[in-house]
Amino acid sequence: MSTLDLLVNGKRHRVESWDPAQPLLYVLRNDLQLPGAKFGCGEGHCGSCTVLIDDRPARACQVSVSAAAGKRITTIEGLGSPGQPHPVQAAFVAEQAAQCGYCTSGMVMSAVALLRATPRPTREQAKAALDGNLCRCGSHDRVLRAVQRAAGSTTERG
Amino acid sequence: MNPPVPPQSPSRRDFLQGAALVVAFSFTGLPIARAQPVGGVSTHTLDLGELDAFLAVRKDGSVVVYSGKVDLGTGHRIAMRQMVAEELSMTADDVYRIELIEGDTALTPNQGPTAGSSGVMRGGVQLRQAAATAREALLALAAARLQRPAVELTLDGGLIGPTSGGPKVSIAELAGDRAFNVKLNPKAPLKDPLRYSIVGRSLPRPDIPAKATGRHVFVHDFRLPNMLYGRVVRPAAVGARLIEVDEASIKHIPDARVMRIGNFLGVVAENEWAAVRAASELKARWSAGTGLVGHEGVIDWARRGPFAGDEVLLNKGNTAVLANPDGRALRATYSWPVQSHASMGPSCAVADVQDDRATIWSASQATHRYQPALAQALGLPRDKVRVIYLDGAGCYGMNGHDDAAADAALLSKAAGRPVRVQWMRADELGWDPKGPPQLIELRAALDDGNRISAWEAEMWVPQATAKLAHVPLLGPADAGIAQPAGQAVGLISQNADPSYPVANVKIVAHWLADAPLRPSNIRAPGKVANCFAVESFVDQLAAAARMDALEFRLRDLADPRGAEVLKRCAALIGWTQRPSPTTSKGSTRGKARGRGIAYIHYKHNETYVAVAMEVEVDRSSGAIRVLQVGCAHDCGLMINPDAVRNQVEGNLLQTLSRTLYERTTFDTQRVTSVDWRSYPILRFSDVPALRIDLIQRFDQPPLGAGEAASTPVPAALANAVFDATGARLFEVPFAPDRVRAAMQAVA
């Protein structure tokens, strides 16, 4: 059993993991009660579990809890809430950019990472940045519209 | 046919104002895992003939709606509320105060499974009638209270008073926390659509703020105290028997236990990762499987049988001309592969099984339908098993959710504690019941005027999907527990005749006794493949007649709603009239562009849809790029146009995915397409421009929007490829090597 310090959404958590190779995703969802990141494939193929680690998008199913220790982890819950959504989350709501919503957390996280690196992405740049996030319902066009909408609002906010 | 102008047409302003309301709502509006009905569970009626089964008023004047149909990510949560709120003359704000309880076998009436695009057109319409009955009942109560005839009273914003003015009484005072005790009145008058102020508006969905912020509770996120995490170890081959388990092989994993019932094998652990590792590291010996035909053998198998029997589905006029064609006859064979629902989240369920009762949280489309199967698996009376719907990942038919529910139930019973089971990715793509393969042969003749004079369709299709035979749940089957029959899985033989008038038609189904892999319903069951065949073949006939594909379709189409979607759809992509193909056949270099169109009148009595698209084909690689897709859609009265648009977009993109990429592969033992590399689906880089034209009809009943727009997509795509290259595609998916081979065949 190893004891690890995780910095998640600005809060420090001491967690115990019987297996240092345990993927961060399970610790977030079950130990820290942050179930926003979803298990989709466990193989890094679908993007449903995307979080930010040191501001870069990462697949929480592919990062071990020991490798994540000491790094800044941001989950969807750390961005905003229904009452005070992050501009990207507000844009997803305004564009009604979800159907079942299972992939949505990962989409939002990838979109946030894109807009930090490229504040005014073209539609093609947005497609390229989100290409590793799969959606089965076919909400893609709305997600792209949400990214464009958020690009406007995040820029206005500076 | 001009629809009346609604008093308040959907606007951007509505949308944004509504969004603010949703935010306030969602603080308290998360799914209720243990909802309490007005009056308590034990006295709550589920009788479809009783108003109380559908609707109640709380003491604070808010309304509770009990819906047997559920929201599978499709927007029913807003549409159902709008339909009820309209009949009760509620304000737009109050729409979000309606408490909607969905798919709970103890609380909601059995309105049938949420399938076949029936949510709004059947379930919603029932709720609307319940609301109209409630309005009638409330007016009667108010009449007694106010000593005025009911006809002189008006219900508005939760208050009832004389239309001419005077003292009012609230619905909370009249019916708060009390049963109505009145029968559902199928003739209770409905509001005049010209006076609609809530139905027809794009009010935002109540679930999206929570989904965009990670707060929405999926069954995957639901936890109970003292709960164990479970994983199932499925057999090494389909039908394999479990010979031996080496329990010591997982000794190194803390608190992991093996659970075995016959050939059903699972593990439970205190920690989820421990369960995942235990399932993957457990050593078990399995017999060989019972044998599969393999994906390459499906078409031969379909021709060979064994068959359960033949059925003449339609026989009108005389198709004898096809036996002795005079040179104006065509024939073609189309096929559709086995496909997975390919849900983003592997199936999941939570079960709490106790000695004398059980509660199961499931993302099932059909909680009522699976209640007996789950009860039988647990050896409990049906009324002691409560199945509660919680959202899962989109399923588009019966995916693995019901199997996962049975898995969780069996493991919880064996472990004596609540258990949450989540499948892994390979379980989902490998073991979800599959969309069945279809083989369709078409024959038709043109008369001297280039009209279709006769049409024959023969289809080879698995019986299980049409005769509502039993689809066994995996867990109980492996555990050797008998299961009840009668789980419906879709009507796959519809729309094999064209949606245009043809005098002489014969449709025959050769029902196969079995299926290559366990089949179930998948979005627009059967009709995606049938429309692919029919509308591709219509295109072949148009080309044989050297006529424009749109003109050929419109010429005899008497139904004005059908003609309208075709014309409006063509306009969306700037259709220019000319025969296909556009280019010289046989060129092997460069890129070729073309456009195609297809149309369906869904089930011949539901939604009208036309889809047109423009594609670019790389002649050297055979790769298809879809540039733009147009879709005109008439599903009658749209309760919420933006929710319909969301569904239409999803239908278009998902079916492009199914047509371009998807085929479940399997050998003689097991499914081999078990990850997103071997079962690829559409990605952002594939997304074309979407141009959608929704037709609102306030004078028509609401029809389904969850499936119909899927069906013309494959043929529109195939027809566009034909227009670009002269090559006809008969087999899905349209993989580059197949496109290349088709181009070489016409070179």
mmCIF file with all atom_site columns, C-alpha atoms in Angstrom, chain B residues 544-703:
data_model
loop_
_atom_site.group_PDB
_atom_site.id
_atom_site.type_symbol
_atom_site.label_atom_id
_atom_site.label_alt_id
_atom_site.label_comp_id
_atom_site.label_asym_id
_atom_site.label_entity_id
_atom_site.label_seq_id
_atom_site.pdbx_PDB_ins_code
_atom_site.Cartn_x
_atom_site.Cartn_y
_atom_site.Cartn_z
_atom_site.occupancy
_atom_site.B_iso_or_equiv
_atom_site.pdbx_formal_charge
_atom_site.auth_seq_id
_atom_site.auth_comp_id
_atom_site.auth_asym_id
_atom_site.auth_atom_id
_atom_site.pdbx_PDB_model_num
ATOM 1   C CA . ALA B 1 544 ? -31.003 3.041   -66.473 1.00 0.00 ? 544 ALA B CA 1
ATOM 2   C CA . ALA B 1 545 ? -33.739 5.446   -67.546 1.00 0.00 ? 545 ALA B CA 1
ATOM 3   C CA . ARG B 1 546 ? -31.109 8.205   -68.026 1.00 0.00 ? 546 ARG B CA 1
ATOM 4   C CA . MET B 1 547 ? -33.170 10.403  -65.735 1.00 0.00 ? 547 MET B CA 1
ATOM 5   C CA . ASP B 1 548 ? -32.192 12.770  -62.957 1.00 0.00 ? 548 ASP B CA 1
ATOM 6   C CA . ALA B 1 549 ? -32.402 10.936  -59.631 1.00 0.00 ? 549 ALA B CA 1
ATOM 7   C CA . LEU B 1 550 ? -34.565 13.618  -57.998 1.00 0.00 ? 550 LEU B CA 1
ATOM 8   C CA . GLU B 1 551 ? -36.914 13.925  -60.943 1.00 0.00 ? 551 GLU B CA 1
ATOM 9   C CA . PHE B 1 552 ? -37.280 10.138  -61.135 1.00 0.00 ? 552 PHE B CA 1
ATOM 10  C CA . ARG B 1 553 ? -38.345 10.065  -57.463 1.00 0.00 ? 553 ARG B CA 1
ATOM 11  C CA . LEU B 1 554 ? -40.651 13.065  -57.602 1.00 0.00 ? 554 LEU B CA 1
ATOM 12  C CA . ARG B 1 555 ? -42.447 12.168  -60.795 1.00 0.00 ? 555 ARG B CA 1
ATOM 13  C CA . ASP B 1 556 ? -45.109 9.914   -59.315 1.00 0.00 ? 556 ASP B CA 1
ATOM 14  C CA . LEU B 1 557 ? -44.820 10.758  -55.643 1.00 0.00 ? 557 LEU B CA 1
ATOM 15  C CA . ALA B 1 558 ? -48.391 11.663  -54.791 1.00 0.00 ? 558 ALA B CA 1
ATOM 16  C CA . ASP B 1 559 ? -47.840 12.326  -51.075 1.00 0.00 ? 559 ASP B CA 1
ATOM 17  C CA . PRO B 1 560 ? -47.230 16.098  -50.787 1.00 0.00 ? 560 PRO B CA 1
ATOM 18  C CA . ARG B 1 561 ? -45.275 15.754  -47.542 1.00 0.00 ? 561 ARG B CA 1
ATOM 19  C CA . GLY B 1 562 ? -42.900 13.306  -49.214 1.00 0.00 ? 562 GLY B CA 1
ATOM 20  C CA . ALA B 1 563 ? -42.468 15.541  -52.237 1.00 0.00 ? 563 ALA B CA 1
ATOM 21  C CA . GLU B 1 564 ? -41.810 18.521  -50.004 1.00 0.00 ? 564 GLU B CA 1
ATOM 22  C CA . VAL B 1 565 ? -38.946 16.897  -48.070 1.00 0.00 ? 565 VAL B CA 1
ATOM 23  C CA . LEU B 1 566 ? -37.356 15.741  -51.323 1.00 0.00 ? 566 LEU B CA 1
ATOM 24  C CA . LYS B 1 567 ? -37.503 19.201  -52.897 1.00 0.00 ? 567 LYS B CA 1
ATOM 25  C CA . ARG B 1 568 ? -36.359 21.034  -49.791 1.00 0.00 ? 568 ARG B CA 1
ATOM 26  C CA . CYS B 1 569 ? -33.550 18.541  -49.242 1.00 0.00 ? 569 CYS B CA 1
ATOM 27  C CA . ALA B 1 570 ? -32.264 18.897  -52.806 1.00 0.00 ? 570 ALA B CA 1
ATOM 28  C CA . ALA B 1 571 ? -32.245 22.665  -52.408 1.00 0.00 ? 571 ALA B CA 1
ATOM 29  C CA . LEU B 1 572 ? -30.068 22.382  -49.284 1.00 0.00 ? 572 LEU B CA 1
ATOM 30  C CA . ILE B 1 573 ? -27.097 21.095  -51.270 1.00 0.00 ? 573 ILE B CA 1
ATOM 31  C CA . GLY B 1 574 ? -27.790 23.035  -54.472 1.00 0.00 ? 574 GLY B CA 1
ATOM 32  C CA . TRP B 1 575 ? -29.000 20.063  -56.511 1.00 0.00 ? 575 TRP B CA 1
ATOM 33  C CA . THR B 1 576 ? -28.591 20.438  -60.250 1.00 0.00 ? 576 THR B CA 1
ATOM 34  C CA . GLN B 1 577 ? -30.729 18.253  -62.462 1.00 0.00 ? 577 GLN B CA 1
ATOM 35  C CA . ARG B 1 578 ? -28.903 15.744  -64.676 1.00 0.00 ? 578 ARG B CA 1
ATOM 36  C CA . PRO B 1 579 ? -28.594 11.982  -64.999 1.00 0.00 ? 579 PRO B CA 1
ATOM 37  C CA . SER B 1 580 ? -25.894 10.107  -63.060 1.00 0.00 ? 580 SER B CA 1
ATOM 38  C CA . PRO B 1 581 ? -23.026 9.427   -63.266 1.00 0.00 ? 581 PRO B CA 1
ATOM 39  C CA . THR B 1 582 ? -21.482 12.791  -63.870 1.00 0.00 ? 582 THR B CA 1
ATOM 40  C CA . THR B 1 583 ? -18.012 11.731  -64.973 1.00 0.00 ? 583 THR B CA 1
ATOM 41  C CA . SER B 1 584 ? -16.550 9.297   -67.424 1.00 0.00 ? 584 SER B CA 1
ATOM 42  C CA . LYS B 1 585 ? -16.181 5.849   -65.934 1.00 0.00 ? 585 LYS B CA 1
ATOM 43  C CA . GLY B 1 586 ? -12.877 4.195   -65.431 1.00 0.00 ? 586 GLY B CA 1
ATOM 44  C CA . SER B 1 587 ? -10.586 7.101   -64.669 1.00 0.00 ? 587 SER B CA 1
ATOM 45  C CA . THR B 1 588 ? -8.133  5.941   -62.011 1.00 0.00 ? 588 THR B CA 1
ATOM 46  C CA . ARG B 1 589 ? -6.501  9.186   -60.970 1.00 0.00 ? 589 ARG B CA 1
ATOM 47  C CA . GLY B 1 590 ? -7.454  12.310  -59.071 1.00 0.00 ? 590 GLY B CA 1
ATOM 48  C CA . LYS B 1 591 ? -10.566 13.046  -57.130 1.00 0.00 ? 591 LYS B CA 1
ATOM 49  C CA . ALA B 1 592 ? -14.137 12.740  -58.296 1.00 0.00 ? 592 ALA B CA 1
ATOM 50  C CA . ARG B 1 593 ? -17.085 14.642  -56.875 1.00 0.00 ? 593 ARG B CA 1
ATOM 51  C CA . GLY B 1 594 ? -20.700 13.624  -56.965 1.00 0.00 ? 594 GLY B CA 1
ATOM 52  C CA . ARG B 1 595 ? -24.044 14.054  -55.269 1.00 0.00 ? 595 ARG B CA 1
ATOM 53  C CA . GLY B 1 596 ? -26.750 11.601  -54.293 1.00 0.00 ? 596 GLY B CA 1
ATOM 54  C CA . ILE B 1 597 ? -30.166 11.639  -52.744 1.00 0.00 ? 597 ILE B CA 1
ATOM 55  C CA . ALA B 1 598 ? -32.441 9.171   -50.954 1.00 0.00 ? 598 ALA B CA 1
ATOM 56  C CA . TYR B 1 599 ? -35.883 9.295   -49.390 1.00 0.00 ? 599 TYR B CA 1
ATOM 57  C CA . ILE B 1 600 ? -38.048 7.326   -46.991 1.00 0.00 ? 600 ILE B CA 1
ATOM 58  C CA . HIS B 1 601 ? -41.527 7.468   -45.588 1.00 0.00 ? 601 HIS B CA 1
ATOM 59  C CA . TYR B 1 602 ? -40.567 5.691   -42.389 1.00 0.00 ? 602 TYR B CA 1
ATOM 60  C CA . LYS B 1 603 ? -42.582 2.477   -41.906 1.00 0.00 ? 603 LYS B CA 1
ATOM 61  C CA . HIS B 1 604 ? -44.817 3.911   -44.677 1.00 0.00 ? 604 HIS B CA 1
ATOM 62  C CA . ASN B 1 605 ? -46.855 5.756   -42.047 1.00 0.00 ? 605 ASN B CA 1
ATOM 63  C CA . GLU B 1 606 ? -44.483 7.801   -39.909 1.00 0.00 ? 606 GLU B CA 1
ATOM 64  C CA . THR B 1 607 ? -41.781 10.418  -40.437 1.00 0.00 ? 607 THR B CA 1
ATOM 65  C CA . TYR B 1 608 ? -40.816 11.708  -43.907 1.00 0.00 ? 608 TYR B CA 1
ATOM 66  C CA . VAL B 1 609 ? -37.100 12.194  -44.525 1.00 0.00 ? 609 VAL B CA 1
ATOM 67  C CA . ALA B 1 610 ? -34.892 12.982  -47.485 1.00 0.00 ? 610 ALA B CA 1
ATOM 68  C CA . VAL B 1 611 ? -31.111 13.058  -47.296 1.00 0.00 ? 611 VAL B CA 1
ATOM 69  C CA . ALA B 1 612 ? -28.773 14.373  -49.975 1.00 0.00 ? 612 ALA B CA 1
ATOM 70  C CA . MET B 1 613 ? -25.040 14.596  -49.895 1.00 0.00 ? 613 MET B CA 1
ATOM 71  C CA . GLU B 1 614 ? -21.991 15.647  -51.794 1.00 0.00 ? 614 GLU B CA 1
ATOM 72  C CA . VAL B 1 615 ? -18.912 13.451  -51.668 1.00 0.00 ? 615 VAL B CA 1
ATOM 73  C CA . GLU B 1 616 ? -15.396 13.360  -52.987 1.00 0.00 ? 616 GLU B CA 1
ATOM 74  C CA . VAL B 1 617 ? -13.840 10.018  -53.909 1.00 0.00 ? 617 VAL B CA 1
ATOM 75  C CA . ASP B 1 618 ? -10.082 9.570   -54.132 1.00 0.00 ? 618 ASP B CA 1
ATOM 76  C CA . ARG B 1 619 ? -9.802  7.421   -57.244 1.00 0.00 ? 619 ARG B CA 1
ATOM 77  C CA . SER B 1 620 ? -6.419  5.958   -56.373 1.00 0.00 ? 620 SER B CA 1
ATOM 78  C CA . SER B 1 621 ? -7.116  5.014   -52.753 1.00 0.00 ? 621 SER B CA 1
ATOM 79  C CA . GLY B 1 622 ? -10.880 4.544   -52.888 1.00 0.00 ? 622 GLY B CA 1
ATOM 80  C CA . ALA B 1 623 ? -11.310 6.741   -49.816 1.00 0.00 ? 623 ALA B CA 1
ATOM 81  C CA . ILE B 1 624 ? -14.599 8.628   -49.547 1.00 0.00 ? 624 ILE B CA 1
ATOM 82  C CA . ARG B 1 625 ? -14.820 12.095  -48.032 1.00 0.00 ? 625 ARG B CA 1
ATOM 83  C CA . VAL B 1 626 ? -18.283 13.442  -47.304 1.00 0.00 ? 626 VAL B CA 1
ATOM 84  C CA . LEU B 1 627 ? -18.310 17.182  -47.944 1.00 0.00 ? 627 LEU B CA 1
ATOM 85  C CA . GLN B 1 628 ? -21.850 18.173  -47.056 1.00 0.00 ? 628 GLN B CA 1
ATOM 86  C CA . VAL B 1 629 ? -25.085 16.519  -46.005 1.00 0.00 ? 629 VAL B CA 1
ATOM 87  C CA . GLY B 1 630 ? -28.542 17.992  -46.422 1.00 0.00 ? 630 GLY B CA 1
ATOM 88  C CA . CYS B 1 631 ? -31.565 16.616  -44.647 1.00 0.00 ? 631 CYS B CA 1
ATOM 89  C CA . ALA B 1 632 ? -35.200 17.715  -44.812 1.00 0.00 ? 632 ALA B CA 1
ATOM 90  C CA . HIS B 1 633 ? -37.284 16.177  -42.065 1.00 0.00 ? 633 HIS B CA 1
ATOM 91  C CA . ASP B 1 634 ? -41.015 16.153  -41.377 1.00 0.00 ? 634 ASP B CA 1
ATOM 92  C CA . CYS B 1 635 ? -42.014 14.393  -38.158 1.00 0.00 ? 635 CYS B CA 1
ATOM 93  C CA . GLY B 1 636 ? -45.313 16.250  -37.864 1.00 0.00 ? 636 GLY B CA 1
ATOM 94  C CA . LEU B 1 637 ? -45.656 18.359  -34.741 1.00 0.00 ? 637 LEU B CA 1
ATOM 95  C CA . MET B 1 638 ? -42.220 19.038  -33.275 1.00 0.00 ? 638 MET B CA 1
ATOM 96  C CA . ILE B 1 639 ? -42.505 19.443  -29.521 1.00 0.00 ? 639 ILE B CA 1
ATOM 97  C CA . ASN B 1 640 ? -38.996 20.923  -29.286 1.00 0.00 ? 640 ASN B CA 1
ATOM 98  C CA . PRO B 1 641 ? -37.359 21.755  -32.623 1.00 0.00 ? 641 PRO B CA 1
ATOM 99  C CA . ASP B 1 642 ? -33.809 21.999  -31.293 1.00 0.00 ? 642 ASP B CA 1
ATOM 100 C CA . ALA B 1 643 ? -34.124 18.625  -29.571 1.00 0.00 ? 643 ALA B CA 1
ATOM 101 C CA . VAL B 1 644 ? -35.333 17.201  -32.893 1.00 0.00 ? 644 VAL B CA 1
ATOM 102 C CA . ARG B 1 645 ? -32.396 18.835  -34.678 1.00 0.00 ? 645 ARG B CA 1
ATOM 103 C CA . ASN B 1 646 ? -30.016 17.262  -32.166 1.00 0.00 ? 646 ASN B CA 1
ATOM 104 C CA . GLN B 1 647 ? -31.513 13.851  -32.984 1.00 0.00 ? 647 GLN B CA 1
ATOM 105 C CA . VAL B 1 648 ? -31.356 14.439  -36.723 1.00 0.00 ? 648 VAL B CA 1
ATOM 106 C CA . GLU B 1 649 ? -27.700 15.498  -36.545 1.00 0.00 ? 649 GLU B CA 1
ATOM 107 C CA . GLY B 1 650 ? -26.987 12.367  -34.523 1.00 0.00 ? 650 GLY B CA 1
ATOM 108 C CA . ASN B 1 651 ? -28.821 10.114  -36.961 1.00 0.00 ? 651 ASN B CA 1
ATOM 109 C CA . LEU B 1 652 ? -26.879 11.537  -39.893 1.00 0.00 ? 652 LEU B CA 1
ATOM 110 C CA . LEU B 1 653 ? -23.437 11.292  -38.306 1.00 0.00 ? 653 LEU B CA 1
ATOM 111 C CA . GLN B 1 654 ? -23.942 7.923   -36.634 1.00 0.00 ? 654 GLN B CA 1
ATOM 112 C CA . THR B 1 655 ? -25.206 6.383   -39.851 1.00 0.00 ? 655 THR B CA 1
ATOM 113 C CA . LEU B 1 656 ? -22.318 7.832   -41.854 1.00 0.00 ? 656 LEU B CA 1
ATOM 114 C CA . SER B 1 657 ? -20.156 6.038   -39.315 1.00 0.00 ? 657 SER B CA 1
ATOM 115 C CA . ARG B 1 658 ? -22.036 2.760   -39.693 1.00 0.00 ? 658 ARG B CA 1
ATOM 116 C CA . THR B 1 659 ? -21.919 3.006   -43.483 1.00 0.00 ? 659 THR B CA 1
ATOM 117 C CA . LEU B 1 660 ? -18.297 4.050   -43.914 1.00 0.00 ? 660 LEU B CA 1
ATOM 118 C CA . TYR B 1 661 ? -16.560 2.061   -41.199 1.00 0.00 ? 661 TYR B CA 1
ATOM 119 C CA . GLU B 1 662 ? -18.508 -0.431  -39.172 1.00 0.00 ? 662 GLU B CA 1
ATOM 120 C CA . ARG B 1 663 ? -18.498 -4.221  -39.284 1.00 0.00 ? 663 ARG B CA 1
ATOM 121 C CA . THR B 1 664 ? -18.201 -6.588  -36.347 1.00 0.00 ? 664 THR B CA 1
ATOM 122 C CA . THR B 1 665 ? -15.538 -9.129  -37.234 1.00 0.00 ? 665 THR B CA 1
ATOM 123 C CA . PHE B 1 666 ? -15.516 -12.633 -35.764 1.00 0.00 ? 666 PHE B CA 1
ATOM 124 C CA . ASP B 1 667 ? -13.861 -15.973 -36.364 1.00 0.00 ? 667 ASP B CA 1
ATOM 125 C CA . THR B 1 668 ? -15.252 -19.406 -35.607 1.00 0.00 ? 668 THR B CA 1
ATOM 126 C CA . GLN B 1 669 ? -14.888 -18.836 -31.849 1.00 0.00 ? 669 GLN B CA 1
ATOM 127 C CA . ARG B 1 670 ? -15.291 -15.206 -30.844 1.00 0.00 ? 670 ARG B CA 1
ATOM 128 C CA . VAL B 1 671 ? -15.687 -11.573 -31.857 1.00 0.00 ? 671 VAL B CA 1
ATOM 129 C CA . THR B 1 672 ? -12.355 -10.108 -32.910 1.00 0.00 ? 672 THR B CA 1
ATOM 130 C CA . SER B 1 673 ? -13.325 -6.408  -33.249 1.00 0.00 ? 673 SER B CA 1
ATOM 131 C CA . VAL B 1 674 ? -13.137 -5.590  -29.554 1.00 0.00 ? 674 VAL B CA 1
ATOM 132 C CA . ASP B 1 675 ? -11.524 -2.155  -29.364 1.00 0.00 ? 675 ASP B CA 1
ATOM 133 C CA . TRP B 1 676 ? -11.802 1.214   -31.135 1.00 0.00 ? 676 TRP B CA 1
ATOM 134 C CA . ARG B 1 677 ? -8.941  0.268   -33.484 1.00 0.00 ? 677 ARG B CA 1
ATOM 135 C CA . SER B 1 678 ? -10.611 -2.867  -34.777 1.00 0.00 ? 678 SER B CA 1
ATOM 136 C CA . TYR B 1 679 ? -14.116 -1.342  -34.611 1.00 0.00 ? 679 TYR B CA 1
ATOM 137 C CA . PRO B 1 680 ? -13.490 2.247   -35.719 1.00 0.00 ? 680 PRO B CA 1
ATOM 138 C CA . ILE B 1 681 ? -16.257 4.834   -35.648 1.00 0.00 ? 681 ILE B CA 1
ATOM 139 C CA . LEU B 1 682 ? -16.565 8.309   -37.158 1.00 0.00 ? 682 LEU B CA 1
ATOM 140 C CA . ARG B 1 683 ? -14.224 10.998  -35.821 1.00 0.00 ? 683 ARG B CA 1
ATOM 141 C CA . PHE B 1 684 ? -14.277 14.790  -35.820 1.00 0.00 ? 684 PHE B CA 1
ATOM 142 C CA . SER B 1 685 ? -12.038 14.877  -38.890 1.00 0.00 ? 685 SER B CA 1
ATOM 143 C CA . ASP B 1 686 ? -14.807 13.065  -40.816 1.00 0.00 ? 686 ASP B CA 1
ATOM 144 C CA . VAL B 1 687 ? -17.571 15.505  -39.903 1.00 0.00 ? 687 VAL B CA 1
ATOM 145 C CA . PRO B 1 688 ? -19.103 17.176  -42.992 1.00 0.00 ? 688 PRO B CA 1
ATOM 146 C CA . ALA B 1 689 ? -21.094 20.382  -43.134 1.00 0.00 ? 689 ALA B CA 1
ATOM 147 C CA . LEU B 1 690 ? -24.649 19.594  -42.011 1.00 0.00 ? 690 LEU B CA 1
ATOM 148 C CA . ARG B 1 691 ? -27.591 21.466  -43.538 1.00 0.00 ? 691 ARG B CA 1
ATOM 149 C CA . ILE B 1 692 ? -30.852 20.560  -41.868 1.00 0.00 ? 692 ILE B CA 1
ATOM 150 C CA . ASP B 1 693 ? -34.340 21.770  -42.700 1.00 0.00 ? 693 ASP B CA 1
ATOM 151 C CA . LEU B 1 694 ? -36.994 20.809  -40.152 1.00 0.00 ? 694 LEU B CA 1
ATOM 152 C CA . ILE B 1 695 ? -40.625 21.160  -41.141 1.00 0.00 ? 695 ILE B CA 1
ATOM 153 C CA . GLN B 1 696 ? -42.948 22.096  -38.273 1.00 0.00 ? 696 GLN B CA 1
ATOM 154 C CA . ARG B 1 697 ? -46.573 21.002  -38.626 1.00 0.00 ? 697 ARG B CA 1
ATOM 155 C CA . PHE B 1 698 ? -48.860 22.232  -35.905 1.00 0.00 ? 698 PHE B CA 1
ATOM 156 C CA . ASP B 1 699 ? -51.814 20.573  -37.623 1.00 0.00 ? 699 ASP B CA 1
ATOM 157 C CA . GLN B 1 700 ? -50.325 17.065  -37.453 1.00 0.00 ? 700 GLN B CA 1
ATOM 158 C CA . PRO B 1 701 ? -49.654 14.558  -34.667 1.00 0.00 ? 701 PRO B CA 1
ATOM 159 C CA . PRO B 1 702 ? -46.070 14.247  -33.418 1.00 0.00 ? 702 PRO B CA 1
ATOM 160 C CA . LEU B 1 703 ? -44.036 11.399  -34.951 1.00 0.00 ? 703 LEU B CA 1
#
